[in-house]
Amino acid sequence: MKRIAESTVRRLSLYLGFLEDINRRGTTTVSSEELAKLGGTTSAQVRKDLSLFGSFGKRGLGYSVTELLERLRRIMGLERRWRVCIIGAGKIGAALAQYEGFSQRGFDVVAVYDSNPARVGEALGDLHVRDVAFFERDAESEKFDIAVLAIPARGAQKMAERVARAGIAAILNFVPGQLTAPPKVAMRTVNMAMELEALSFALTNRD
Amino acid sequence: MKRIAESTVRRLSLYLGFLEDINRRGTTTVSSEELAKLGGTTSAQVRKDLSLFGSFGKRGLGYSVTELLERLRRIMGLERRWRVCIIGAGKIGAALAQYEGFSQRGFDVVAVYDSNPARVGEALGDLHVRDVAFFERDAESEKFDIAVLAIPARGAQKMAERVARAGIAAILNFVPGQLTAPPKVAMRTVNMAMELEALSFALTNRD
DNA sequence: TGGAGCTTGTGAAATCATTCACAAACTTAT
DNA sequence: ATAAGTTTGTGAATGATTTCACAAGCTCCA
């Protein structure tokens, strides 16, 4: 299959959210035009995005909501649940550990680690913070799919490499600083400072 | 000045981070090739990005770290400090309110709001959670530049419009669901579920 | 001073992403 | 059964972004 652009994946995820809403409302059919309007894009864009994976619609009618939901879930790999561990139990890590949005979307946070002895043992929702020294041992037995990195920049690269060596192929990166994804590891970065700076730029350079 | 692509702004922010590091190390000069290597891009890209704003380098030598730092700060609007309010004192909002990274980068969190009476009055670092009913009154006197929206999807669109009406022209959006930026408002969205879904996609569709 | 060696700045080319536009295929109503 | 009205799927056109490639300008050293 040909390479799918990041922007496309983003939109697929959006469409999936819309379809879930639409489905809850009981509507059974949806057109590319309706999805486009919800997502602030064009109907041609929606059709192009979907056509990369096959041809799911009916001319003259649109798409079956349940079928498209099913197809998109399969495309996105969301038919199964994913096991997530969080590394770093500071403010951000702790908030993420207790964020219900993850499990609603199919991601189960099954472990939280920290290197600070003062935090180890602390309860976060159902979980207790574990010593990161046990990370490799646990990764072996608990088969984490995704690691969320919520630690300071110092030492983060080393930790990312430990994650990769432990066989985890995906990282969600909240580290405030430069981090290079180890080879073969999919990484998505959320950098709050960068987002704020983009707003600063927009406020400064608007006409 | 011509429109600057979002991807360019992202990279400028990255370069700025690198330059701060480099400057701390005491290095006085840097080449586009070095910046490129740090940022995982090409030297031509770096030069193109910078050339959109002028010509800051010296052929044969590279860029003066302090000068480029100064120029980038000005371009990004980071010579001043920005006043940020956070709306929503749940897990995410509370974590953001206490995140030191913001003030380090020039963004001062000066107020936190919530609509839940149980949370109003609660201390978060130096701040106390205020009732969102007072938001418009405060916005008038406290001149917020940026609003961070960390509330549930339900009611978020209304809140975004209140923000816009209060004269705030930039929103950092953590709302887990669809939100449309009001006219004339710059908005950046951080959607954790979407990032995880992108990882799910990558894990599912890797070769 | 002059030549070797770098590195910038930038048109031109290549690549990548979005939008257009329309035939084909379906639905619905009569 | 037919006609009118929709909506898909997709090549082709357009637009945007990245990469190439190289002249021009600077440093450094002899």
Tab-separated table of C-alpha atoms (C1' of nucleotides) in Angstrom:
chain	number	residue	atom	x	y	z
A	1	MET	CA	0.000	0.000	0.000
A	2	LYS	CA	1.253	3.465	-0.756
A	3	ARG	CA	2.452	5.723	2.013
A	4	ILE	CA	-0.303	7.645	3.767
A	5	ALA	CA	0.356	11.275	4.630
A	6	GLU	CA	0.219	12.366	8.238
A	7	SER	CA	-2.428	14.944	7.386
A	8	THR	CA	-4.589	12.162	5.990
A	9	VAL	CA	-4.279	10.086	9.149
A	10	ARG	CA	-5.281	13.131	11.164
A	11	ARG	CA	-8.417	13.560	9.090
A	12	LEU	CA	-9.329	9.887	9.257
A	13	SER	CA	-9.212	10.178	13.013
A	14	LEU	CA	-11.482	13.214	12.797
A	15	TYR	CA	-13.956	11.439	10.536
A	16	LEU	CA	-14.021	8.532	12.950
A	17	GLY	CA	-15.027	10.859	15.760
A	18	PHE	CA	-17.786	12.403	13.661
A	19	LEU	CA	-19.072	8.993	12.634
A	20	GLU	CA	-19.299	7.933	16.252
A	21	ASP	CA	-21.419	10.998	17.016
A	22	ILE	CA	-23.575	10.462	13.956
A	23	ASN	CA	-24.025	6.829	14.789
A	24	ARG	CA	-25.097	7.651	18.345
A	25	ARG	CA	-27.741	9.937	16.899
A	26	GLY	CA	-29.057	6.976	14.937
A	27	THR	CA	-28.425	8.367	11.466
A	28	THR	CA	-27.609	5.532	9.112
A	29	THR	CA	-26.169	7.297	6.107
A	30	VAL	CA	-23.726	10.140	5.594
A	31	SER	CA	-22.337	11.929	2.541
A	32	SER	CA	-18.808	13.144	1.944
A	33	GLU	CA	-20.258	16.641	1.925
A	34	GLU	CA	-21.611	16.265	5.467
A	35	LEU	CA	-18.353	14.864	6.809
A	36	ALA	CA	-16.477	17.652	5.062
A	37	LYS	CA	-18.629	20.310	6.665
A	38	LEU	CA	-18.043	18.860	10.131
A	39	GLY	CA	-14.326	18.676	9.586
A	40	GLY	CA	-13.879	22.022	7.868
A	41	THR	CA	-12.655	20.497	4.633
A	42	THR	CA	-14.063	19.696	1.193
A	43	SER	CA	-16.093	16.732	0.039
A	44	ALA	CA	-13.444	15.918	-2.562
A	45	GLN	CA	-10.885	15.721	0.218
A	46	VAL	CA	-13.038	13.311	2.182
A	47	ARG	CA	-13.588	11.092	-0.833
A	48	LYS	CA	-9.913	11.161	-1.761
A	49	ASP	CA	-8.931	10.219	1.794
A	50	LEU	CA	-11.297	7.276	1.877
A	51	SER	CA	-10.484	6.163	-1.646
A	52	LEU	CA	-6.908	5.485	-0.542
A	53	PHE	CA	-8.244	2.434	1.268
A	54	GLY	CA	-11.032	1.269	-0.995
A	55	SER	CA	-14.410	2.252	-2.181
A	56	PHE	CA	-16.951	2.225	0.604
A	57	GLY	CA	-19.752	4.462	-0.599
A	58	LYS	CA	-22.844	4.144	-2.731
A	59	ARG	CA	-23.299	6.676	-5.515
A	60	GLY	CA	-26.415	8.709	-5.143
A	61	LEU	CA	-26.666	7.825	-1.458
A	62	GLY	CA	-23.431	8.278	0.456
A	63	TYR	CA	-21.766	6.052	3.019
A	64	SER	CA	-23.359	3.619	5.439
A	65	VAL	CA	-22.461	5.007	8.861
A	66	THR	CA	-21.952	1.639	10.490
A	67	GLU	CA	-19.994	0.218	7.591
A	68	LEU	CA	-17.716	3.239	7.324
A	69	LEU	CA	-17.208	3.190	11.087
A	70	GLU	CA	-16.203	-0.420	10.916
A	71	ARG	CA	-13.876	0.155	7.983
A	72	LEU	CA	-12.225	3.188	9.544
A	73	ARG	CA	-11.748	1.368	12.830
A	74	ARG	CA	-10.030	-1.441	10.981
A	75	ILE	CA	-7.886	0.960	8.953
A	76	MET	CA	-6.820	2.818	12.070
A	77	GLY	CA	-6.145	-0.389	13.997
A	78	LEU	CA	-8.848	0.342	16.543
A	79	GLU	CA	-10.606	-3.000	16.508
A	80	ARG	CA	-8.383	-4.081	19.338
A	81	ARG	CA	-7.370	-2.366	22.579
A	82	TRP	CA	-3.859	-1.049	23.097
A	83	ARG	CA	-1.763	-1.338	26.239
A	84	VAL	CA	-0.184	1.938	27.242
A	85	CYS	CA	2.419	2.669	29.878
A	86	ILE	CA	3.206	6.149	31.096
A	87	ILE	CA	6.762	7.024	31.998
A	88	GLY	CA	6.975	10.006	34.318
A	89	ALA	CA	4.453	10.623	37.097
A	90	GLY	CA	4.890	14.375	37.353
A	91	LYS	CA	2.064	16.829	36.741
A	92	ILE	CA	1.505	15.858	33.131
A	93	GLY	CA	2.096	12.146	33.542
A	94	ALA	CA	-0.257	11.979	36.513
A	95	ALA	CA	-2.957	13.885	34.650
A	96	LEU	CA	-2.639	11.590	31.658
A	97	ALA	CA	-2.754	8.501	33.863
A	98	GLN	CA	-6.141	9.577	35.129
A	99	TYR	CA	-7.528	10.866	31.857
A	100	GLU	CA	-10.647	8.877	30.981
A	101	GLY	CA	-10.511	9.858	27.331
A	102	PHE	CA	-7.863	7.241	26.639
A	103	SER	CA	-9.812	4.175	27.649
A	104	GLN	CA	-12.898	5.493	25.892
A	105	ARG	CA	-10.926	5.454	22.678
A	106	GLY	CA	-9.445	2.012	23.156
A	107	PHE	CA	-6.205	2.772	24.981
A	108	ASP	CA	-5.734	1.227	28.417
A	109	VAL	CA	-3.176	2.804	30.691
A	110	VAL	CA	-1.823	-0.245	32.496
A	111	ALA	CA	1.281	1.105	34.235
A	112	VAL	CA	2.923	4.329	35.365
A	113	TYR	CA	6.634	4.690	36.144
A	114	ASP	CA	8.819	7.252	37.800
A	115	SER	CA	12.445	7.385	38.843
A	116	ASN	CA	11.799	9.557	41.886
A	117	PRO	CA	11.538	7.342	45.006
A	118	ALA	CA	9.231	9.930	46.542
A	119	ARG	CA	6.668	9.253	43.846
A	120	VAL	CA	7.022	5.487	43.624
A	121	GLY	CA	4.088	3.814	45.328
A	122	GLU	CA	1.826	6.820	45.008
A	123	ALA	CA	-1.706	5.973	43.864
A	124	LEU	CA	-3.047	7.401	40.598
A	125	GLY	CA	-6.593	6.220	40.094
A	126	ASP	CA	-6.391	2.414	40.120
A	127	LEU	CA	-2.676	2.363	39.460
A	128	HIS	CA	0.345	2.727	41.682
A	129	VAL	CA	3.476	4.419	40.451
A	130	ARG	CA	6.224	1.876	39.879
A	131	ASP	CA	9.978	2.331	39.967
A	132	VAL	CA	11.253	2.794	36.440
A	133	ALA	CA	14.044	0.371	37.301
A	134	PHE	CA	11.459	-2.356	36.788
A	135	PHE	CA	10.404	-1.073	33.412
A	136	GLU	CA	12.292	-3.621	31.316
A	137	ARG	CA	11.185	-6.531	33.469
A	138	ASP	CA	7.523	-5.448	33.230
A	139	ALA	CA	7.674	-4.676	29.520
A	140	GLU	CA	8.624	-8.275	28.924
A	141	SER	CA	5.662	-9.713	30.776
A	142	GLU	CA	3.066	-6.999	30.248
A	143	LYS	CA	3.477	-6.420	26.532
A	144	PHE	CA	3.072	-2.675	26.408
A	145	ASP	CA	2.203	-1.421	22.914
A	146	ILE	CA	2.746	2.277	23.439
A	147	ALA	CA	4.866	4.290	25.864
A	148	VAL	CA	3.904	7.823	26.847
A	149	LEU	CA	7.010	9.814	27.741
A	150	ALA	CA	6.222	12.558	30.226
A	151	ILE	CA	9.631	13.249	31.727
A	152	PRO	CA	12.062	16.199	31.696
A	153	ALA	CA	14.230	16.705	28.630
A	154	ARG	CA	17.366	15.634	30.479
A	155	GLY	CA	17.642	11.872	30.146
A	156	ALA	CA	14.691	11.594	27.804
A	157	GLN	CA	16.720	10.376	24.834
A	158	LYS	CA	18.203	7.565	26.943
A	159	MET	CA	14.729	6.633	28.137
A	160	ALA	CA	13.398	6.598	24.578
A	161	GLU	CA	16.136	4.151	23.712
A	162	ARG	CA	15.278	1.948	26.682
A	163	VAL	CA	11.706	1.942	25.456
A	164	ALA	CA	12.790	0.913	21.970
A	165	ARG	CA	15.105	-1.793	23.292
A	166	ALA	CA	12.228	-3.161	25.361
A	167	GLY	CA	10.419	-3.807	22.086
A	168	ILE	CA	7.870	-0.998	22.230
A	169	ALA	CA	7.381	0.446	18.766
A	170	ALA	CA	5.360	3.573	19.503
A	171	ILE	CA	6.004	6.620	21.673
A	172	LEU	CA	3.743	9.509	22.551
A	173	ASN	CA	6.223	12.208	23.464
A	174	PHE	CA	5.448	15.013	25.902
A	175	VAL	CA	9.090	15.796	26.575
A	176	PRO	CA	9.730	19.556	26.471
A	177	GLY	CA	12.848	19.504	24.319
A	178	GLN	CA	14.409	17.715	21.417
A	179	LEU	CA	13.852	13.975	21.204
A	180	THR	CA	14.748	11.799	18.253
A	181	ALA	CA	12.697	8.702	17.670
A	182	PRO	CA	14.833	5.548	17.858
A	183	PRO	CA	14.917	3.585	14.592
A	184	LYS	CA	11.721	1.692	13.753
A	185	VAL	CA	9.768	3.494	16.468
A	186	ALA	CA	6.702	5.558	15.555
A	187	MET	CA	6.677	8.738	17.584
A	188	ARG	CA	4.180	11.573	17.917
A	189	THR	CA	5.201	14.661	19.770
A	190	VAL	CA	3.027	16.997	21.790
A	191	ASN	CA	4.979	20.099	22.672
A	192	MET	CA	2.931	22.640	24.556
A	193	ALA	CA	5.569	25.346	24.388
A	194	MET	CA	5.664	24.975	20.633
A	195	GLU	CA	1.917	25.354	20.366
A	196	LEU	CA	1.986	28.494	22.482
A	197	GLU	CA	4.801	29.879	20.390
A	198	ALA	CA	2.765	29.286	17.266
A	199	LEU	CA	-0.008	31.341	18.858
A	200	SER	CA	2.480	34.041	19.789
A	201	PHE	CA	3.578	34.091	16.156
A	202	ALA	CA	-0.006	34.303	14.937
A	203	LEU	CA	-0.839	37.143	17.338
A	204	THR	CA	2.308	39.019	16.383
A	205	ASN	CA	2.096	38.604	12.625
A	206	ARG	CA	-1.600	38.962	11.932
A	207	ASP	CA	-2.563	41.771	9.607
B	1	MET	CA	4.661	39.805	4.062
B	2	LYS	CA	3.586	36.556	2.451
B	3	ARG	CA	1.703	33.956	4.365
B	4	ILE	CA	3.903	31.663	6.425
B	5	ALA	CA	3.048	27.970	6.437
B	6	GLU	CA	2.211	26.294	9.690
B	7	SER	CA	4.991	23.767	9.133
B	8	THR	CA	7.445	26.641	8.867
B	9	VAL	CA	6.297	28.158	12.158
B	10	ARG	CA	6.736	24.784	13.795
B	11	ARG	CA	10.291	24.559	12.583
B	12	LEU	CA	11.137	28.108	13.622
B	13	SER	CA	10.031	27.210	17.111
B	14	LEU	CA	12.285	24.170	16.976
B	15	TYR	CA	15.262	26.184	15.784
B	16	LEU	CA	14.674	28.632	18.589
B	17	GLY	CA	14.907	25.820	21.109
B	18	PHE	CA	18.137	24.546	19.575
B	19	LEU	CA	19.638	28.000	19.528
B	20	GLU	CA	18.901	28.440	23.211
B	21	ASP	CA	20.750	25.210	23.952
B	22	ILE	CA	23.631	26.136	21.700
B	23	ASN	CA	23.854	29.557	23.247
B	24	ARG	CA	23.941	28.104	26.754
B	25	ARG	CA	26.879	25.978	25.665
B	26	GLY	CA	28.663	29.160	24.665
B	27	THR	CA	28.959	28.390	20.964
B	28	THR	CA	28.807	31.623	19.003
B	29	THR	CA	28.200	30.453	15.452
B	30	VAL	CA	25.996	27.843	13.838
B	31	SER	CA	25.459	26.642	10.272
B	32	SER	CA	22.214	25.702	8.582
B	33	GLU	CA	23.614	22.186	8.321
B	34	GLU	CA	23.984	21.925	12.102
B	35	LEU	CA	20.496	23.224	12.771
B	36	ALA	CA	19.161	20.854	10.150
B	37	LYS	CA	20.809	17.861	11.771
B	38	LEU	CA	19.329	18.766	15.161
B	39	GLY	CA	15.882	19.207	13.700
B	40	GLY	CA	15.897	16.226	11.384
B	41	THR	CA	15.580	18.300	8.246
B	42	THR	CA	17.851	19.598	5.498
B	43	SER	CA	20.106	22.628	5.430
B	44	ALA	CA	18.233	23.985	2.416
B	45	GLN	CA	15.028	23.834	4.418
B	46	VAL	CA	16.576	25.774	7.279
B	47	ARG	CA	17.910	28.432	4.941
B	48	LYS	CA	14.604	28.689	3.098
B	49	ASP	CA	12.725	29.067	6.368
B	50	LEU	CA	14.993	31.842	7.585
B	51	SER	CA	15.138	33.562	4.209
B	52	LEU	CA	11.402	34.210	4.457
B	53	PHE	CA	12.226	36.840	7.062
B	54	GLY	CA	15.484	38.251	5.832
B	55	SER	CA	19.066	37.300	5.411
B	56	PHE	CA	20.775	36.771	8.719
B	57	GLY	CA	23.799	34.620	7.895
B	58	LYS	CA	27.336	35.146	6.712
B	59	ARG	CA	28.506	33.080	3.768
B	60	GLY	CA	31.414	30.855	4.594
B	61	LEU	CA	30.675	31.151	8.303
B	62	GLY	CA	27.067	30.528	9.213
B	63	TYR	CA	24.773	32.379	11.598
B	64	SER	CA	25.667	34.307	14.733
B	65	VAL	CA	23.889	32.400	17.504
B	66	THR	CA	22.978	35.485	19.507
B	67	GLU	CA	21.831	37.437	16.489
B	68	LEU	CA	19.722	34.621	15.119
B	69	LEU	CA	18.273	34.027	18.561
B	70	GLU	CA	17.318	37.683	18.795
B	71	ARG	CA	15.837	37.717	15.294
B	72	LEU	CA	13.839	34.534	15.810
B	73	ARG	CA	12.504	35.801	19.131
B	74	ARG	CA	11.321	38.932	17.405
B	75	ILE	CA	9.798	37.014	14.498
B	76	MET	CA	7.938	34.703	16.866
B	77	GLY	CA	6.742	37.560	19.063
B	78	LEU	CA	8.677	36.327	22.065
B	79	GLU	CA	10.325	39.571	23.081
B	80	ARG	CA	7.377	40.229	25.328
B	81	ARG	CA	5.584	38.056	27.847
B	82	TRP	CA	2.071	36.778	27.189
B	83	ARG	CA	-0.810	36.576	29.651
B	84	VAL	CA	-2.535	33.226	29.624
B	85	CYS	CA	-5.733	32.129	31.312
B	86	ILE	CA	-6.746	28.507	31.653
B	87	ILE	CA	-10.394	27.576	31.421
B	88	GLY	CA	-11.146	24.261	33.062
B	89	ALA	CA	-9.443	23.112	36.259
B	90	GLY	CA	-9.870	19.369	35.747
B	91	LYS	CA	-6.936	16.998	35.492
B	92	ILE	CA	-5.473	18.533	32.386
B	93	GLY	CA	-6.208	22.153	33.258
B	94	ALA	CA	-4.730	21.761	36.719
B	95	ALA	CA	-1.600	20.122	35.359
B	96	LEU	CA	-1.161	22.911	32.823
B	97	ALA	CA	-1.695	25.572	35.470
B	98	GLN	CA	1.259	24.212	37.410
B	99	TYR	CA	3.485	23.457	34.455
B	100	GLU	CA	6.699	25.470	34.797
B	101	GLY	CA	7.566	25.139	31.131
B	102	PHE	CA	5.143	27.899	30.204
B	103	SER	CA	6.692	30.698	32.203
B	104	GLN	CA	10.174	29.587	31.139
B	105	ARG	CA	9.122	30.222	27.567
B	106	GLY	CA	7.490	33.579	28.194
B	107	PHE	CA	3.897	32.609	28.938
B	108	ASP	CA	2.479	33.572	32.330
B	109	VAL	CA	-0.550	31.700	33.537
B	110	VAL	CA	-2.397	34.425	35.410
B	111	ALA	CA	-5.825	32.900	36.019
B	112	VAL	CA	-7.648	29.571	36.102
B	113	TYR	CA	-11.415	29.178	35.786
B	114	ASP	CA	-13.915	26.424	36.331
B	115	SER	CA	-17.681	26.206	36.341
B	116	ASN	CA	-17.823	23.534	39.026
B	117	PRO	CA	-18.435	25.174	42.440
B	118	ALA	CA	-16.578	22.293	44.083
B	119	ARG	CA	-13.415	23.362	42.304
B	120	VAL	CA	-13.784	27.113	42.640
B	121	GLY	CA	-11.438	28.413	45.335
B	122	GLU	CA	-9.101	25.431	45.117
B	123	ALA	CA	-5.411	26.369	45.104
B	124	LEU	CA	-3.221	25.490	42.122
B	125	GLY	CA	0.307	26.660	42.801
B	126	ASP	CA	0.029	30.413	43.421
B	127	LEU	CA	-3.386	30.653	41.803
B	128	HIS	CA	-6.873	29.999	43.050
B	129	VAL	CA	-9.519	28.615	40.750
B	130	ARG	CA	-12.078	31.297	39.921
B	131	ASP	CA	-15.700	30.928	38.939
B	132	VAL	CA	-15.996	31.108	35.178
B	133	ALA	CA	-18.960	33.425	35.668
B	134	PHE	CA	-16.382	36.135	36.337
B	135	PHE	CA	-14.433	35.423	33.183
B	136	GLU	CA	-15.753	38.340	31.123
B	137	ARG	CA	-15.302	40.806	33.986
B	138	ASP	CA	-11.706	39.680	34.534
B	139	ALA	CA	-10.838	39.555	30.850
B	140	GLU	CA	-11.676	43.227	30.650
B	141	SER	CA	-9.327	44.247	33.441
B	142	GLU	CA	-6.635	41.601	33.170
B	143	LYS	CA	-6.024	41.673	29.429
B	144	PHE	CA	-5.539	37.977	28.753
B	145	ASP	CA	-3.752	37.332	25.478
B	146	ILE	CA	-4.337	33.612	25.186
B	147	ALA	CA	-6.991	31.286	26.578
B	148	VAL	CA	-6.261	27.612	27.150
B	149	LEU	CA	-9.445	25.581	26.849
B	150	ALA	CA	-9.284	22.411	28.935
B	151	ILE	CA	-12.952	21.558	29.330
B	152	PRO	CA	-15.236	18.742	28.153
B	153	ALA	CA	-16.504	18.814	24.578
B	154	ARG	CA	-20.034	19.636	25.709
B	155	GLY	CA	-20.302	23.397	25.960
B	156	ALA	CA	-16.832	24.003	24.556
B	157	GLN	CA	-18.030	25.760	21.404
B	158	LYS	CA	-20.055	28.209	23.498
B	159	MET	CA	-17.062	28.835	25.709
B	160	ALA	CA	-14.832	29.451	22.682
B	161	GLU	CA	-17.288	32.080	21.566
B	162	ARG	CA	-17.292	33.708	24.994
B	163	VAL	CA	-13.519	33.831	24.784
B	164	ALA	CA	-13.665	35.474	21.377
B	165	ARG	CA	-16.295	37.977	22.485
B	166	ALA	CA	-14.106	38.893	25.445
B	167	GLY	CA	-11.504	40.052	22.928
B	168	ILE	CA	-9.033	37.184	23.257
B	169	ALA	CA	-7.598	36.347	19.843
B	170	ALA	CA	-5.797	33.086	20.545
B	171	ILE	CA	-6.937	29.734	21.894
B	172	LEU	CA	-4.932	26.677	22.834
B	173	ASN	CA	-7.507	23.924	22.574
B	174	PHE	CA	-7.350	20.711	24.610
B	175	VAL	CA	-11.030	19.921	24.152
B	176	PRO	CA	-11.524	16.256	23.236
B	177	GLY	CA	-13.962	16.768	20.387
B	178	GLN	CA	-14.733	19.035	17.502
B	179	LEU	CA	-14.228	22.743	18.090
B	180	THR	CA	-14.359	25.442	15.441
B	181	ALA	CA	-12.283	28.547	15.965
B	182	PRO	CA	-14.447	31.689	16.125
B	183	PRO	CA	-13.697	34.175	13.343
B	184	LYS	CA	-10.432	36.100	13.732
B	185	VAL	CA	-9.240	33.797	16.502
B	186	ALA	CA	-6.003	31.844	16.100
B	187	MET	CA	-6.456	28.360	17.472
B	188	ARG	CA	-4.095	25.441	17.963
B	189	THR	CA	-5.501	22.099	18.917
B	190	VAL	CA	-3.903	19.398	21.015
B	191	ASN	CA	-5.945	16.222	20.830
B	192	MET	CA	-4.411	13.375	22.735
B	193	ALA	CA	-6.821	10.767	21.448
B	194	MET	CA	-5.958	11.749	17.914
B	195	GLU	CA	-2.250	11.359	18.580
B	196	LEU	CA	-2.779	7.928	20.046
B	197	GLU	CA	-4.902	6.952	17.082
B	198	ALA	CA	-2.121	8.048	14.757
B	199	LEU	CA	0.196	5.701	16.660
B	200	SER	CA	-2.372	2.935	16.413
B	201	PHE	CA	-2.463	3.522	12.672
B	202	ALA	CA	1.316	3.470	12.420
B	203	LEU	CA	1.581	0.238	14.440
B	204	THR	CA	-1.119	-1.390	12.363
B	205	ASN	CA	0.068	-0.333	8.937
B	206	ARG	CA	3.839	-0.615	9.222
B	207	ASP	CA	5.489	-2.929	6.736
C	1	DT	C1'	47.466	39.158	-1.975
C	2	DG	C1'	45.547	34.932	-3.800
C	3	DG	C1'	43.694	30.459	-3.631
C	4	DA	C1'	41.318	26.719	-1.208
C	5	DG	C1'	37.478	25.709	1.353
C	6	DC	C1'	33.007	26.751	3.441
C	7	DT	C1'	28.352	28.322	3.706
C	8	DT	C1'	24.637	31.338	2.438
C	9	DG	C1'	20.649	32.763	-0.335
C	10	DT	C1'	17.732	31.634	-3.978
C	11	DG	C1'	15.762	30.521	-8.642
C	12	DA	C1'	14.373	26.216	-10.760
C	13	DA	C1'	12.908	21.488	-10.436
C	14	DA	C1'	10.758	17.939	-8.108
C	15	DT	C1'	7.630	16.179	-5.016
C	16	DC	C1'	3.543	16.150	-2.372
C	17	DA	C1'	-1.276	17.582	-1.261
C	18	DT	C1'	-5.594	19.615	-2.434
C	19	DT	C1'	-9.228	20.954	-5.414
C	20	DC	C1'	-11.749	20.649	-9.729
C	21	DA	C1'	-14.814	18.606	-12.648
C	22	DC	C1'	-17.320	15.031	-14.609
C	23	DA	C1'	-18.748	10.247	-16.047
C	24	DA	C1'	-20.823	6.499	-13.783
C	25	DA	C1'	-23.986	4.588	-10.660
C	26	DC	C1'	-27.333	4.815	-7.550
C	27	DT	C1'	-32.241	6.501	-5.498
C	28	DT	C1'	-36.691	8.270	-5.718
C	29	DA	C1'	-40.902	9.686	-7.756
C	30	DT	C1'	-44.100	9.245	-11.246
D	1	DA	C1'	-39.650	2.187	-17.271
D	2	DT	C1'	-38.036	6.601	-17.406
D	3	DA	C1'	-36.492	11.006	-15.952
D	4	DA	C1'	-34.763	14.029	-12.462
D	5	DG	C1'	-31.850	14.464	-8.800
D	6	DT	C1'	-27.848	12.803	-5.845
D	7	DT	C1'	-23.380	11.427	-4.732
D	8	DT	C1'	-19.337	8.649	-5.470
D	9	DG	C1'	-14.655	7.733	-7.291
D	10	DT	C1'	-10.990	9.468	-9.801
D	11	DG	C1'	-7.975	11.451	-13.528
D	12	DA	C1'	-6.280	16.013	-14.423
D	13	DA	C1'	-5.207	20.642	-12.889
D	14	DT	C1'	-3.728	23.472	-9.562
D	15	DG	C1'	-1.376	24.922	-5.511
D	16	DA	C1'	2.001	24.360	-1.793
D	17	DT	C1'	6.163	22.725	0.064
D	18	DT	C1'	10.579	20.702	-0.165
D	19	DT	C1'	14.789	19.688	-2.356
D	20	DC	C1'	18.381	20.616	-5.738
D	21	DA	C1'	22.117	22.945	-7.336
D	22	DC	C1'	25.062	26.648	-7.855
D	23	DA	C1'	26.789	31.552	-8.076
D	24	DA	C1'	28.281	34.777	-4.769
D	25	DG	C1'	30.491	36.054	-0.655
D	26	DC	C1'	32.987	35.177	3.298
D	27	DT	C1'	37.118	33.085	6.153
D	28	DC	C1'	41.519	31.287	6.746
D	29	DC	C1'	46.100	30.445	5.724
D	30	DA	C1'	50.302	30.882	3.420
